[in-house]
């Protein structure tokens, strides 16, 4: 993986994934990021005044964004 390798192996991995992170491609995901952010804020507002684990919410939104950007799979929104 890119995060734990060094040297030539790191360069090969970096070169392979660099096009994925080009600004023109990332800009196409802004509406998706926005939609997921709004959904996250809505769900967090439901927890105001309560003790809760934000890790669960952040993990869920991360999975939602990754599955939609990488695989085009959109999950049903949680209530």
Tab-separated table of C-alpha atoms in Angstrom:
chain	number	residue	atom	x	y	z
A	1	UNK	CA	0.000	0.000	0.000
A	2	UNK	CA	0.892	3.571	-0.596
A	3	UNK	CA	0.787	4.473	3.078
A	4	UNK	CA	3.368	1.975	4.278
A	5	UNK	CA	5.762	1.492	1.359
A	6	UNK	CA	8.839	3.503	0.458
A	7	UNK	CA	11.266	3.977	-2.394
A	8	UNK	CA	10.586	2.604	-5.870
A	9	UNK	CA	7.558	0.597	-4.771
A	10	UNK	CA	5.988	3.763	-3.315
A	11	UNK	CA	6.706	5.674	-6.556
A	12	UNK	CA	5.035	2.962	-8.660
A	13	UNK	CA	1.962	2.921	-6.433
A	14	UNK	CA	1.792	6.723	-6.348
A	15	UNK	CA	2.084	6.927	-10.134
A	16	UNK	CA	-0.675	4.336	-10.565
A	17	UNK	CA	-3.209	6.157	-8.396
A	18	UNK	CA	-2.257	9.785	-9.125
A	19	UNK	CA	-4.762	10.220	-12.000
A	20	UNK	CA	-7.592	9.282	-9.638
A	21	UNK	CA	-6.875	12.338	-7.520
A	22	UNK	CA	-6.644	14.868	-10.343
A	23	UNK	CA	-8.593	18.016	-9.473
A	24	UNK	CA	-10.945	17.704	-12.445
A	25	UNK	CA	-12.015	14.246	-11.246
A	26	UNK	CA	-12.312	15.285	-7.611
A	27	UNK	CA	-14.524	18.241	-8.580
A	28	UNK	CA	-17.096	15.847	-10.025
A	29	UNK	CA	-17.505	14.355	-6.545
A	30	UNK	CA	-18.307	17.654	-4.796
A	31	UNK	CA	-22.104	17.153	-5.016
A	32	UNK	CA	-21.719	13.673	-3.526
A	33	UNK	CA	-19.520	14.997	-0.694
A	34	UNK	CA	-22.039	17.776	-0.069
A	35	UNK	CA	-25.026	15.407	-0.004
A	36	UNK	CA	-23.291	13.044	2.407
A	37	UNK	CA	-22.159	15.932	4.611
A	38	UNK	CA	-25.701	17.297	4.853
A	39	UNK	CA	-26.976	13.820	5.757
A	40	UNK	CA	-24.272	13.448	8.412
A	41	UNK	CA	-25.102	16.832	9.965
A	42	UNK	CA	-28.811	15.913	10.029
A	43	UNK	CA	-28.057	12.648	11.811
A	44	UNK	CA	-25.677	14.312	14.277
A	45	UNK	CA	-28.313	16.937	15.124
A	46	UNK	CA	-30.554	14.091	16.254
A	47	UNK	CA	-27.910	13.289	18.889
A	48	UNK	CA	-27.650	16.769	20.439
A	49	UNK	CA	-27.706	16.493	24.221
A	50	UNK	CA	-26.982	12.758	24.144
A	51	UNK	CA	-23.761	10.836	24.562
A	52	UNK	CA	-22.847	9.002	21.361
A	53	UNK	CA	-19.859	7.579	19.521
A	54	UNK	CA	-19.046	9.869	16.580
A	55	UNK	CA	-16.754	7.153	15.187
A	56	UNK	CA	-19.813	5.162	14.104
A	57	UNK	CA	-21.227	8.115	12.169
A	58	UNK	CA	-17.931	9.081	10.561
A	59	UNK	CA	-17.167	5.487	9.593
A	60	UNK	CA	-20.590	5.127	7.992
A	61	UNK	CA	-20.288	8.328	5.949
A	62	UNK	CA	-16.776	7.329	4.860
A	63	UNK	CA	-18.039	3.960	3.622
A	64	UNK	CA	-20.956	5.664	1.840
A	65	UNK	CA	-18.627	8.079	0.037
A	66	UNK	CA	-16.066	5.415	-0.859
A	67	UNK	CA	-18.606	2.938	-2.208
A	68	UNK	CA	-20.300	5.579	-4.317
A	69	UNK	CA	-17.119	7.145	-5.698
A	70	UNK	CA	-15.219	3.894	-6.251
A	71	UNK	CA	-18.027	1.535	-7.251
A	72	UNK	CA	-20.997	3.722	-8.111
A	73	UNK	CA	-23.088	2.040	-5.412
A	74	UNK	CA	-25.384	4.357	-3.487
A	75	UNK	CA	-26.757	3.082	-0.194
A	76	UNK	CA	-30.187	3.931	1.100
A	77	UNK	CA	-30.023	6.868	3.480
A	78	UNK	CA	-30.391	6.025	7.151
A	79	UNK	CA	-33.196	7.497	9.195
